[in-house]
PDB file of C-alpha atoms in Angstrom:
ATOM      1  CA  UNK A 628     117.410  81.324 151.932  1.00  0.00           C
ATOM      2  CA  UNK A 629     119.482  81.826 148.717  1.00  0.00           C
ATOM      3  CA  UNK A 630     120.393  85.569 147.995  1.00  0.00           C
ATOM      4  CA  UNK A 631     118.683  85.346 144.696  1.00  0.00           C
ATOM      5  CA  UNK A 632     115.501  84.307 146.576  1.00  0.00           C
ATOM      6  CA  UNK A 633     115.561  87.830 148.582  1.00  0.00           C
ATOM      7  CA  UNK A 634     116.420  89.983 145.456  1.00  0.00           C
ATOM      8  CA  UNK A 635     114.317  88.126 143.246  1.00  0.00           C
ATOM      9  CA  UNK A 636     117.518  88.811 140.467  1.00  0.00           C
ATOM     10  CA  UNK A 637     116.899  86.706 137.430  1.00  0.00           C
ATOM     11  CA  UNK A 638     119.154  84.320 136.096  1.00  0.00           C
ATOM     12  CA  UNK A 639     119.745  83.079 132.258  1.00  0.00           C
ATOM     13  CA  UNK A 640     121.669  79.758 131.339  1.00  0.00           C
ATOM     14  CA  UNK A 641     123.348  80.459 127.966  1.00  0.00           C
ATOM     15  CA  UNK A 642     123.793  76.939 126.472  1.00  0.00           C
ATOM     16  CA  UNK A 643     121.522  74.178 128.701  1.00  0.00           C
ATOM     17  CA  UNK A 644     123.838  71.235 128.801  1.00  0.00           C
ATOM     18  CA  UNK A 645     125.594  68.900 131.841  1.00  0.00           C
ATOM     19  CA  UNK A 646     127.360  72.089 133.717  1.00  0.00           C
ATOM     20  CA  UNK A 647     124.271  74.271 133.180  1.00  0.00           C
ATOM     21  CA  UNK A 648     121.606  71.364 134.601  1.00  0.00           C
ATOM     22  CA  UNK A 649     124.104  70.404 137.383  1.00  0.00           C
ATOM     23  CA  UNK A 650     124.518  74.272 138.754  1.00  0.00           C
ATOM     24  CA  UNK A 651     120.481  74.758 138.637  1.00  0.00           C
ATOM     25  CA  UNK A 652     119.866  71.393 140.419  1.00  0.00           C
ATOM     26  CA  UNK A 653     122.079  72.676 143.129  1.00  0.00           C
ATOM     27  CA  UNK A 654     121.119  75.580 143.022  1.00  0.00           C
ATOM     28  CA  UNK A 655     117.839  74.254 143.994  1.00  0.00           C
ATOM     29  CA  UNK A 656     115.427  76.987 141.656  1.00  0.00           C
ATOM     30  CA  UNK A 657     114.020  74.840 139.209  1.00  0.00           C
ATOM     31  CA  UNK A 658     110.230  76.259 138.989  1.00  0.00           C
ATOM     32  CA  UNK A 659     110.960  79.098 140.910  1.00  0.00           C
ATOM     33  CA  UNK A 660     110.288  81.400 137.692  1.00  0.00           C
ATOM     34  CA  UNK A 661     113.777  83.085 138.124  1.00  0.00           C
ATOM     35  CA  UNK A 662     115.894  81.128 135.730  1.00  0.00           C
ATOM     36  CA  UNK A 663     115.076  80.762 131.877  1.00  0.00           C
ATOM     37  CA  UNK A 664     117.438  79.075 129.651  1.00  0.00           C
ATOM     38  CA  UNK A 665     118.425  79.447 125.973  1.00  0.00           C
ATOM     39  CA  UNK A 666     120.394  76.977 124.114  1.00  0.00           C
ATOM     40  CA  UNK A 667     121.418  77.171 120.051  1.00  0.00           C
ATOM     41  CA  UNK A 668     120.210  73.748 119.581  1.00  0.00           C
ATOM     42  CA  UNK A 669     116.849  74.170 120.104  1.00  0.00           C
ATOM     43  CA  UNK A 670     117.114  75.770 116.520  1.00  0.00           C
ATOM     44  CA  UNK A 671     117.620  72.006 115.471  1.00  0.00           C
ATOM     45  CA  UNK A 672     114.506  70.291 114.593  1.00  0.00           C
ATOM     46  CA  UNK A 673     116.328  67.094 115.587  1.00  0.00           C
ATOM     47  CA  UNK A 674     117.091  68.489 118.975  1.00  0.00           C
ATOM     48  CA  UNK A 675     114.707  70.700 120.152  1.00  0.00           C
ATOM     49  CA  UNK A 676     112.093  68.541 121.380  1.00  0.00           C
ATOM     50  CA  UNK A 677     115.031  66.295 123.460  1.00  0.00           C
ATOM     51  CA  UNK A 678     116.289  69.755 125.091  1.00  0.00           C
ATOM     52  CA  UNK A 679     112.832  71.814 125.850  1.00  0.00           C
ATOM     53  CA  UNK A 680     111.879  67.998 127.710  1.00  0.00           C
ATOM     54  CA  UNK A 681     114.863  68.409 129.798  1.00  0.00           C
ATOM     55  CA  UNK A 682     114.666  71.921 130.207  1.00  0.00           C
ATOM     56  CA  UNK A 683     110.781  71.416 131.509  1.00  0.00           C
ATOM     57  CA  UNK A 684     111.570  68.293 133.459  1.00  0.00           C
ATOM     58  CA  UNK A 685     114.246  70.805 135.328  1.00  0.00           C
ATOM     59  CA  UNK A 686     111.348  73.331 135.642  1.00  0.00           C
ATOM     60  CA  UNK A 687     113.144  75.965 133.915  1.00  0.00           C
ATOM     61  CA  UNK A 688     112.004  77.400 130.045  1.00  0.00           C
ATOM     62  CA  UNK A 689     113.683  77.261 127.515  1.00  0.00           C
ATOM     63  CA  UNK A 690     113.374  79.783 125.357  1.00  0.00           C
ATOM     64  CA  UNK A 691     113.700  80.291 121.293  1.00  0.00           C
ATOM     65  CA  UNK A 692     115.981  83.688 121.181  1.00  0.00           C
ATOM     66  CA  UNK A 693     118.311  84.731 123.557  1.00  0.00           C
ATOM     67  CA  UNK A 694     117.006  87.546 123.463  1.00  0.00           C
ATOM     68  CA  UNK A 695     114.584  86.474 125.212  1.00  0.00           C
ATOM     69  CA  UNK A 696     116.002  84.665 128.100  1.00  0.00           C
ATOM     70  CA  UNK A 697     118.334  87.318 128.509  1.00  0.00           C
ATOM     71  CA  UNK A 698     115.285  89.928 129.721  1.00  0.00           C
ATOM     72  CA  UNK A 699     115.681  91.061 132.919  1.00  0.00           C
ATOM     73  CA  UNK A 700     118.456  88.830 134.070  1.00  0.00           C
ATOM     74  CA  UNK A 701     120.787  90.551 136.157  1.00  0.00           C
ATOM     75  CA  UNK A 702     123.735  87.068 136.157  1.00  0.00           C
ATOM     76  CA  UNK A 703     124.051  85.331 133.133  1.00  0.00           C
ATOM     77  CA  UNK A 704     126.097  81.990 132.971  1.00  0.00           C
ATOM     78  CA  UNK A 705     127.662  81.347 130.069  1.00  0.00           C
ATOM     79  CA  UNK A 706     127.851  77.391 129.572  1.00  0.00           C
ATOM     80  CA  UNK A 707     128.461  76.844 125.907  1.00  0.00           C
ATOM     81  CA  UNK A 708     131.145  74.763 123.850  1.00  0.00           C
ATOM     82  CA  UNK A 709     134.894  76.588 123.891  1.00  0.00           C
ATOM     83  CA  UNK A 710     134.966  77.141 120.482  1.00  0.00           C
ATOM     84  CA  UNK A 711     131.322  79.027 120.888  1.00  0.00           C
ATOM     85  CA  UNK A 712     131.747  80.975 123.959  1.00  0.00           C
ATOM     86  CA  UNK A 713     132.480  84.395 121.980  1.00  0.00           C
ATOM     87  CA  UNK A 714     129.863  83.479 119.096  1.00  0.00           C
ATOM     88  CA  UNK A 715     127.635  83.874 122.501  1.00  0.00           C
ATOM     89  CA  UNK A 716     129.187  86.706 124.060  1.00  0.00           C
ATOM     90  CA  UNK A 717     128.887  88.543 120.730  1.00  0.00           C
ATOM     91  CA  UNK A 718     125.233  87.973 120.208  1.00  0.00           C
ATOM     92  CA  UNK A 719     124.370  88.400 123.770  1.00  0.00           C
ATOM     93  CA  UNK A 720     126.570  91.793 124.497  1.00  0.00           C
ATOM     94  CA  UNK A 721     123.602  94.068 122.741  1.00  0.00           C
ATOM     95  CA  UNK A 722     120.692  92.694 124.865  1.00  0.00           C
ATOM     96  CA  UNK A 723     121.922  92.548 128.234  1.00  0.00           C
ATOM     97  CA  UNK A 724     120.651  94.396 130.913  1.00  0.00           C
ATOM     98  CA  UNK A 725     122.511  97.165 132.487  1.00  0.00           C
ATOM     99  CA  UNK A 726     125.785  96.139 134.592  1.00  0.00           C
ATOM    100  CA  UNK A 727     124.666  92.176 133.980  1.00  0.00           C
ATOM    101  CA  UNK A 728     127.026  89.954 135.648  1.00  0.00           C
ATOM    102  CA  UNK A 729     128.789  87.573 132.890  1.00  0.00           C
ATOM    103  CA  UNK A 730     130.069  84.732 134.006  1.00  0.00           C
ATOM    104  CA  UNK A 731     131.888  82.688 131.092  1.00  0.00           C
ATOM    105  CA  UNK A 732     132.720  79.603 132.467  1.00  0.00           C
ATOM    106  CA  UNK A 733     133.899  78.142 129.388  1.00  0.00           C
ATOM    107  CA  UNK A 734     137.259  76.657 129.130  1.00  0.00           C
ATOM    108  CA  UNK A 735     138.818  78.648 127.035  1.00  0.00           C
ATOM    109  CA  UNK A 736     142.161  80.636 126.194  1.00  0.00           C
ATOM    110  CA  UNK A 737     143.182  83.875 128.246  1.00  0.00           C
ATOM    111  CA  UNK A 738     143.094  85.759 124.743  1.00  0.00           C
ATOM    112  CA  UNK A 739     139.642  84.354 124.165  1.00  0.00           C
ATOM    113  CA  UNK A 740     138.372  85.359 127.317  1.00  0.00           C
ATOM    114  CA  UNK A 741     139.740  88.680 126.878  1.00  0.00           C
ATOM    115  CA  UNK A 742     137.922  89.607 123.310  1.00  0.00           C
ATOM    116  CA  UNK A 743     134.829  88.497 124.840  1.00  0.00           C
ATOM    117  CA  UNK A 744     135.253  90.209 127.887  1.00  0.00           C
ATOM    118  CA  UNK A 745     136.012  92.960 125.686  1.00  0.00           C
ATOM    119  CA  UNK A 746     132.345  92.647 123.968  1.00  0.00           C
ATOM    120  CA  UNK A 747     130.387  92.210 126.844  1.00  0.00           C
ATOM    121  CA  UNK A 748     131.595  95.594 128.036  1.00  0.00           C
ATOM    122  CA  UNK A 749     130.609  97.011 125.132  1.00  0.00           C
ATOM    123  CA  UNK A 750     127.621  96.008 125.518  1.00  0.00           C
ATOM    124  CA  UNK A 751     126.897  97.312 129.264  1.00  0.00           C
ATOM    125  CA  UNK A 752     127.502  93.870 131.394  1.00  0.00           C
ATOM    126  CA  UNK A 753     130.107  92.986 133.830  1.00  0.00           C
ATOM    127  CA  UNK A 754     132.565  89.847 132.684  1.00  0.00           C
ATOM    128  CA  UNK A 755     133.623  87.431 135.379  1.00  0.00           C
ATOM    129  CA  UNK A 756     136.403  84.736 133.623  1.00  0.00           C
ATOM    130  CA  UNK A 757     135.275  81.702 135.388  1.00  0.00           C
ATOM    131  CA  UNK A 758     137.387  78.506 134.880  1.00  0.00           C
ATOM    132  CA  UNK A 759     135.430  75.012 136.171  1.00  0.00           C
ATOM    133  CA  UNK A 760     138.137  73.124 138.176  1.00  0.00           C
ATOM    134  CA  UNK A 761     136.825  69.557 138.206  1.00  0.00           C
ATOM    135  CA  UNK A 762     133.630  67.845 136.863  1.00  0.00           C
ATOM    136  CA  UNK A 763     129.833  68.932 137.918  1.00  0.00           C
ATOM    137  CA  UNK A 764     128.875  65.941 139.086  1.00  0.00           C
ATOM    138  CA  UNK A 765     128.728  64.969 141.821  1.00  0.00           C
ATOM    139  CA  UNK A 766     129.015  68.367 143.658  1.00  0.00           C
ATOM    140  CA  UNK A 767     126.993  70.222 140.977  1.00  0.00           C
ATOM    141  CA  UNK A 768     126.988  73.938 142.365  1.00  0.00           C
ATOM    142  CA  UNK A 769     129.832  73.310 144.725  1.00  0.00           C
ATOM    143  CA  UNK A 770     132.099  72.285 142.212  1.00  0.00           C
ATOM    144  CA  UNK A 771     135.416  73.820 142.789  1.00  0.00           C
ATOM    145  CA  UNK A 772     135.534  77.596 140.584  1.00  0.00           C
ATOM    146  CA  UNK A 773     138.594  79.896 139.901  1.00  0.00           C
ATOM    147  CA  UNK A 774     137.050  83.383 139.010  1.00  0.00           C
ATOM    148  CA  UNK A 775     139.300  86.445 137.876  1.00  0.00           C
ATOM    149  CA  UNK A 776     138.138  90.280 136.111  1.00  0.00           C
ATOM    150  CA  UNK A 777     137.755  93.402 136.979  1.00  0.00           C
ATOM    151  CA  UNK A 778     134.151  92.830 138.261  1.00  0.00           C
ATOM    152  CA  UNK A 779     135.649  89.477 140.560  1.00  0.00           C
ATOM    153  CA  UNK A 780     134.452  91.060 143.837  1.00  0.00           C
ATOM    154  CA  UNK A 781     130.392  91.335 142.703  1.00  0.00           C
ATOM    155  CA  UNK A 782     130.973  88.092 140.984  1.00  0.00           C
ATOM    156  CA  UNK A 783     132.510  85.969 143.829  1.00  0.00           C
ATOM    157  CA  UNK A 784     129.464  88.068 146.037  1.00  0.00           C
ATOM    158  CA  UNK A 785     126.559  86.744 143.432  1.00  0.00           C
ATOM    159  CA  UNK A 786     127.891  83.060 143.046  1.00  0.00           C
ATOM    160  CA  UNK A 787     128.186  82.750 147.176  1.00  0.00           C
ATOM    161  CA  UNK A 788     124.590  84.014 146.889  1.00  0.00           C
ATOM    162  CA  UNK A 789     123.586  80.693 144.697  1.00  0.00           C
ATOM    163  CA  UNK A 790     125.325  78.979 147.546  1.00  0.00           C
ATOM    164  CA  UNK A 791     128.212  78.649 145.278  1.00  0.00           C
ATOM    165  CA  UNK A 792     131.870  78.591 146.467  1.00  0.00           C
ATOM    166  CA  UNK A 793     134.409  80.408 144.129  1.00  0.00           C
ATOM    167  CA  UNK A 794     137.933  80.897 144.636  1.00  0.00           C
ATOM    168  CA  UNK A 795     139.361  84.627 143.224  1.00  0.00           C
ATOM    169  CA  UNK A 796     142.159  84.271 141.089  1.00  0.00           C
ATOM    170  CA  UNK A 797     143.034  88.104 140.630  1.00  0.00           C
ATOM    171  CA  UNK A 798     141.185  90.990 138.826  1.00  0.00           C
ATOM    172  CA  UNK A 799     142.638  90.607 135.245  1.00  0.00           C
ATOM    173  CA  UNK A 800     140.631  88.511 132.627  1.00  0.00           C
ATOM    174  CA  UNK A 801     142.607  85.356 131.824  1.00  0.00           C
ATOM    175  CA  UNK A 802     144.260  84.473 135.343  1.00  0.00           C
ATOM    176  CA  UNK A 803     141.365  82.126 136.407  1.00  0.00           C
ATOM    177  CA  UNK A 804     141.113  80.684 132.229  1.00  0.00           C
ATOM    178  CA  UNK A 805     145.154  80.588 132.120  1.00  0.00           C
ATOM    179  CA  UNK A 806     145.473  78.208 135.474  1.00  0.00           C
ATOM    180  CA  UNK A 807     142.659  75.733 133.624  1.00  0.00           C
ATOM    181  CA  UNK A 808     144.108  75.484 130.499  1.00  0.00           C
ATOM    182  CA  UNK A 809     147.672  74.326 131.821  1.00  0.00           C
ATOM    183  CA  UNK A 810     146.068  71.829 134.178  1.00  0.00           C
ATOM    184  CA  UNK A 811     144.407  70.815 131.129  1.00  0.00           C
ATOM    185  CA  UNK A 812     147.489  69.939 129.264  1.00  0.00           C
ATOM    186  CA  UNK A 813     147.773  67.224 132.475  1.00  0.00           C
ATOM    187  CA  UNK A 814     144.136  66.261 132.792  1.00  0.00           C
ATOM    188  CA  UNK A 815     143.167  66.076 129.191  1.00  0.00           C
ATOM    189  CA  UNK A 816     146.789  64.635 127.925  1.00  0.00           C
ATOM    190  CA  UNK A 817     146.460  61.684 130.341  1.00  0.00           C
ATOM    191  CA  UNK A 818     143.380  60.758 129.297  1.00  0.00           C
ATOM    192  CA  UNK A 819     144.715  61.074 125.942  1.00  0.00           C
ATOM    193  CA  UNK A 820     147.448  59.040 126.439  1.00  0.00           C
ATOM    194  CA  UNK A 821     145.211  56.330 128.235  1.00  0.00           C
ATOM    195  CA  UNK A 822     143.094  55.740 125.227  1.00  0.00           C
ATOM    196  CA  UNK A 823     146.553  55.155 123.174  1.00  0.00           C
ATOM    197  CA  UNK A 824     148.070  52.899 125.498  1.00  0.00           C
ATOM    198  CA  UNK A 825     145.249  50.475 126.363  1.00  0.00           C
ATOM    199  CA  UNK A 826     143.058  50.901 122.836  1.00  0.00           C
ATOM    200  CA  UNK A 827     146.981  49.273 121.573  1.00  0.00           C
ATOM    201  CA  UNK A 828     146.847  47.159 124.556  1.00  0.00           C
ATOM    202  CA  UNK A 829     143.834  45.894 124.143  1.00  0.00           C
ATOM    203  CA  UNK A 830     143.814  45.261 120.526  1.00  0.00           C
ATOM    204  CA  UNK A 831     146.721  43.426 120.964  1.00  0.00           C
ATOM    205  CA  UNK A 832     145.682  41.345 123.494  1.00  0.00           C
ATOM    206  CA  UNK A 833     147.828  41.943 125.831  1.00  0.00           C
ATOM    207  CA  UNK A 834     145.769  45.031 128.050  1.00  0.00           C
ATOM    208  CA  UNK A 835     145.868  42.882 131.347  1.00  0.00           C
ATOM    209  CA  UNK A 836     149.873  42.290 131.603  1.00  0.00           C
ATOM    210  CA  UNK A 837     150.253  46.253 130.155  1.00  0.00           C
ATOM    211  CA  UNK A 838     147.809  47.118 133.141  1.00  0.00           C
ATOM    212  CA  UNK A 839     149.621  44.902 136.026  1.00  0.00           C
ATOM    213  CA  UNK A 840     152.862  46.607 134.688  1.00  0.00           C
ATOM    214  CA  UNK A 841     151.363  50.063 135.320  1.00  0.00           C
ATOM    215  CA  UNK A 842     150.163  49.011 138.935  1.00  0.00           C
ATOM    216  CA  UNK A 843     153.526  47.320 139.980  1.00  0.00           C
ATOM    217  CA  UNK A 844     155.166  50.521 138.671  1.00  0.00           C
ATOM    218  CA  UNK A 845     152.460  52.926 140.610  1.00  0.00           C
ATOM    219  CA  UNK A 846     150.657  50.659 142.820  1.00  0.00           C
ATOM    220  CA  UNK A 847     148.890  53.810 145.431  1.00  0.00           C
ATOM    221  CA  UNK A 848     146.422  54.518 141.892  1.00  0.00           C
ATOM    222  CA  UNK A 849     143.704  52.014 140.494  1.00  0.00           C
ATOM    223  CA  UNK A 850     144.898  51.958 136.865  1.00  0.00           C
ATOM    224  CA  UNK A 851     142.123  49.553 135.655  1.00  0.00           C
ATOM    225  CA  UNK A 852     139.209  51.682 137.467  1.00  0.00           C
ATOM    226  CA  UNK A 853     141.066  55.079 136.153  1.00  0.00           C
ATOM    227  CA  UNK A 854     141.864  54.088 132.829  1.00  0.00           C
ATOM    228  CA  UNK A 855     138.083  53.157 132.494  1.00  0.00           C
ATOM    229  CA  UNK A 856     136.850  56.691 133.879  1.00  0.00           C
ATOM    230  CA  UNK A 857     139.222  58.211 131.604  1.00  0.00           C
ATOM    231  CA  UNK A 858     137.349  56.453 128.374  1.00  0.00           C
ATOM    232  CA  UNK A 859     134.510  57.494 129.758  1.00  0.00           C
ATOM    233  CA  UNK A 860     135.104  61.006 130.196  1.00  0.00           C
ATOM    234  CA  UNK A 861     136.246  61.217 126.006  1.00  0.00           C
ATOM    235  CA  UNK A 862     133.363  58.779 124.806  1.00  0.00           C
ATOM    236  CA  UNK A 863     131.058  61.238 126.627  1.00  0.00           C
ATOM    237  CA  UNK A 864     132.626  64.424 126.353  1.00  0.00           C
ATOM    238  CA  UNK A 865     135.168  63.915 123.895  1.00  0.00           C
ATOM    239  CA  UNK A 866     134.249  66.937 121.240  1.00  0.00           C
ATOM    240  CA  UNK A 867     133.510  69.490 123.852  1.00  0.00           C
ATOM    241  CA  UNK A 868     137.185  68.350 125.650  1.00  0.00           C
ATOM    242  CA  UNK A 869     138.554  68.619 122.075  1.00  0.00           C
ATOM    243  CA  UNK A 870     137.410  72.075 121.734  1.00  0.00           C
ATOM    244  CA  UNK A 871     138.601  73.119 125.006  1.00  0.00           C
ATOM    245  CA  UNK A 872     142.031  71.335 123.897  1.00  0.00           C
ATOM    246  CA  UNK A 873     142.240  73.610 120.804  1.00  0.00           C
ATOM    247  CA  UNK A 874     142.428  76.137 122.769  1.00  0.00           C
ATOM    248  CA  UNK A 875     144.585  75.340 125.604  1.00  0.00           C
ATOM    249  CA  UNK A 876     146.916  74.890 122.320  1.00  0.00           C
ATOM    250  CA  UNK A 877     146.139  78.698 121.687  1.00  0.00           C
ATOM    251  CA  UNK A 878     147.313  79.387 125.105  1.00  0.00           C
ATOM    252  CA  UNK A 879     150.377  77.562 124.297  1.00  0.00           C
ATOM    253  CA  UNK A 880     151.665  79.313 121.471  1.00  0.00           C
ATOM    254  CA  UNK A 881     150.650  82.652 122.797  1.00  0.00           C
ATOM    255  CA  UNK A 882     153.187  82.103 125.561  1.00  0.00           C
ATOM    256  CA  UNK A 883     155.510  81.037 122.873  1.00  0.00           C
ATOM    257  CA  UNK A 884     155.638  77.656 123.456  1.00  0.00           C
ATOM    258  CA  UNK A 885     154.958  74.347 121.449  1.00  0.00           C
ATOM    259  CA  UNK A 886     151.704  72.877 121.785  1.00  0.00           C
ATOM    260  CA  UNK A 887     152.348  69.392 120.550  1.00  0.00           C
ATOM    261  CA  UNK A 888     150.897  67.119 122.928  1.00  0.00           C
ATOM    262  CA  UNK A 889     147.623  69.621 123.300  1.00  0.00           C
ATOM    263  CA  UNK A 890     147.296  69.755 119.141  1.00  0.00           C
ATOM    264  CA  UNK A 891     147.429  65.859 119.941  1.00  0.00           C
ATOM    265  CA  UNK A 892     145.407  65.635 123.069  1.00  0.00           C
ATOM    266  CA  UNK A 893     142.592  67.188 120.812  1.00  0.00           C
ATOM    267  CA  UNK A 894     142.826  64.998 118.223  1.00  0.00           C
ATOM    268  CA  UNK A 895     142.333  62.016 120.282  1.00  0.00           C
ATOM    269  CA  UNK A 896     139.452  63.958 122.390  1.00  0.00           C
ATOM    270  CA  UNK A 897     137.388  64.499 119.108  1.00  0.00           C
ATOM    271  CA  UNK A 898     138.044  61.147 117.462  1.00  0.00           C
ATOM    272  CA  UNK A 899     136.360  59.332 119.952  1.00  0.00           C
ATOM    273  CA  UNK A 900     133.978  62.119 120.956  1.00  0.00           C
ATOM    274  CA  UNK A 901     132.729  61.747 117.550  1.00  0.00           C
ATOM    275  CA  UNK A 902     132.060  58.327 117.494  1.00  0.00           C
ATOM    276  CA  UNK A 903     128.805  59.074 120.319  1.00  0.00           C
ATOM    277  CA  UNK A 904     128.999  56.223 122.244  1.00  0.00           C
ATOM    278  CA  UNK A 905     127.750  56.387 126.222  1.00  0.00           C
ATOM    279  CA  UNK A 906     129.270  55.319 128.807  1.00  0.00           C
ATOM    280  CA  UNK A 907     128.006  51.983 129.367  1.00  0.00           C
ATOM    281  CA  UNK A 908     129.242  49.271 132.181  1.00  0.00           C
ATOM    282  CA  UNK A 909     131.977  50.820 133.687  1.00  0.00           C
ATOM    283  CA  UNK A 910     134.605  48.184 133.050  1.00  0.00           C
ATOM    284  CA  UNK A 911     137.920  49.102 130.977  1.00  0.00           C
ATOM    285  CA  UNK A 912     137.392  46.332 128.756  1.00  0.00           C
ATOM    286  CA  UNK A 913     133.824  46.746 127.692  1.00  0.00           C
ATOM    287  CA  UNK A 914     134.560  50.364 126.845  1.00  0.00           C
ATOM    288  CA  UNK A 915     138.125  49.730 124.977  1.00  0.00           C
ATOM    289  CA  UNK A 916     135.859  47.320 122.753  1.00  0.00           C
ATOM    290  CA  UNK A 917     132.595  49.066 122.130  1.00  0.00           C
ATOM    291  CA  UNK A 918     135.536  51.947 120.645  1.00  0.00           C
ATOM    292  CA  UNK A 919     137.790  49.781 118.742  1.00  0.00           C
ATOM    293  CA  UNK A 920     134.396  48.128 117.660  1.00  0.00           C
ATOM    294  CA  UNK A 921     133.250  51.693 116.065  1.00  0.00           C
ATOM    295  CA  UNK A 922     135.834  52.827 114.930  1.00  0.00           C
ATOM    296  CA  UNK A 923     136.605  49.749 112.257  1.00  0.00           C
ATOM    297  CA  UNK A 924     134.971  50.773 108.563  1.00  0.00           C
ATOM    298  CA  UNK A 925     132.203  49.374 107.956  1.00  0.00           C
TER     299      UNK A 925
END
């Protein structure tokens, strides 16, 4: 049995998208009454209904102040965009409980972290900086974490509780946020660079010879089936990887350092974000098409 099934200690999901479903599926609690959810779009009339159907199909509520789903919760996981994760901090700080674990696991720059780590202490809770090593699915709860702050020991205690499996990073806020954001610059750029080579490629014609080249040069990696994952990833995710981008370009110049291919990285994350295509078949010519196909006027 979980910890949080013997302490009965409630739980609120700040934000109630991929990350936030995939930790409460593993975490196995879904109609347990425990875990209520709040997420800014339900204020959108054109995205409420979608998100309180998901949210009740995952037996969780979802509530329409955080306010509310902040009652009584002793961990709260913050799972919002980057460029919103102190916009939540900020109106969260005043109405959490007493010594309420925060856990932002939001990609976003050490400084960042640190001025909402800042206002969450001000309000009375506990910040954990949480950084979300790989993608949710398929290992939903036991997705690889890096956790760092002051309050890393009750954090690391809580999240092994929900059956989770964090790694500590140190107890300064920023350590676990600073090692994401560089292997960001790798993660994010190649993907980057994977829509500029074979979008070109393709449009030219000439994908399949620029793809054989690639595989002669590296033949241990599957370019075909990772340049198609890689579309995927920004067709899907493309404005939340953007945001995260902008701010691994924060980290950059806070260390002094140019942040040209990040700056970059996020413009080609949000350009194709933006154009809100799925997935579809996962075949690298399908997808290069269905995005050169959107993104011609008209």
């Amino acid at each position: 049995m979980n910890t949080i099934e013997n302490t009965g200690e409630r739980i609120a999901l700040v934000g109630f998208g991929e990350a936030a479903g995939a930790f409460l599926d593993g975490w196995g609690l879904g109609g347990s009454g425990r875990v209520t959810t709040y997420d800014i779009a339900i204020d959108d009339p054109a995205g409420a209904v979608a998100l309180k159907d998901r949210a009740a199909r995952a037996g969780v509520p979802c509530v329409p102040r955080i306010t509310e789903a902040l009652a009584g919760a002793g961990l709260v996981f913050s799972l919002v965009t980057a460029d919103q994760a102190l916009v939540a901090a900020t109106a969260a700080a005043p109405h959490l409980a007493p010594g309420a674990l925060w856990f932002d696991c939001n990609s976003c720059a050490p400084g960042t972290k640190r001025a909402a780590a800042a206002v969450i202490a001000g309000g009375g809770g506990r910040y954990v900086d949480v950084a979300v090593m790989a993608p949710v699915h398929p290992k939903r709860h036991l997705t690889p974490l890096l956790i760092s702050g002051p309050a890393v020991e009750a954090g690391a205690a809580a999240l092994r509780g929900l059956g989770m499996r964090p790694d500590i990073a140190g107890d300064t806020v920023g350590a676990a946020s600073a090692i994401k954001m560089m292997r960001s610059v790798m993660v994010k750029g190649i993907e980057a660079l994977t829509a500029e080579c074979l979008l070109a490629a393709r449009a030219a014609g000439v994908e399949q010879a620029v793809l054989a080249s690639l595989q002669a040069s590296d033949p241990g990696s599957d370019w075909a089936a990772r340049a198609a994952y890689n579309l995927e990833r920004m067709m899907v995710h493309g404005q939340r990887r953007a945001a995260e981008m902008r701010e691994v370009a924060a980290t950059l110049r806070e260390l002094g350092l140019p942040d040209r291919m990040a700056a970059a990285t996020a413009i080609w994350q949000d350009e194709i974000g933006q154009l809100h295509l799925d997935g579809g078949a996962p075949r690298l010519p399908e997808r290069a098409d269905r995005i050169l196909a959107a993104r011609r006027p008209g």
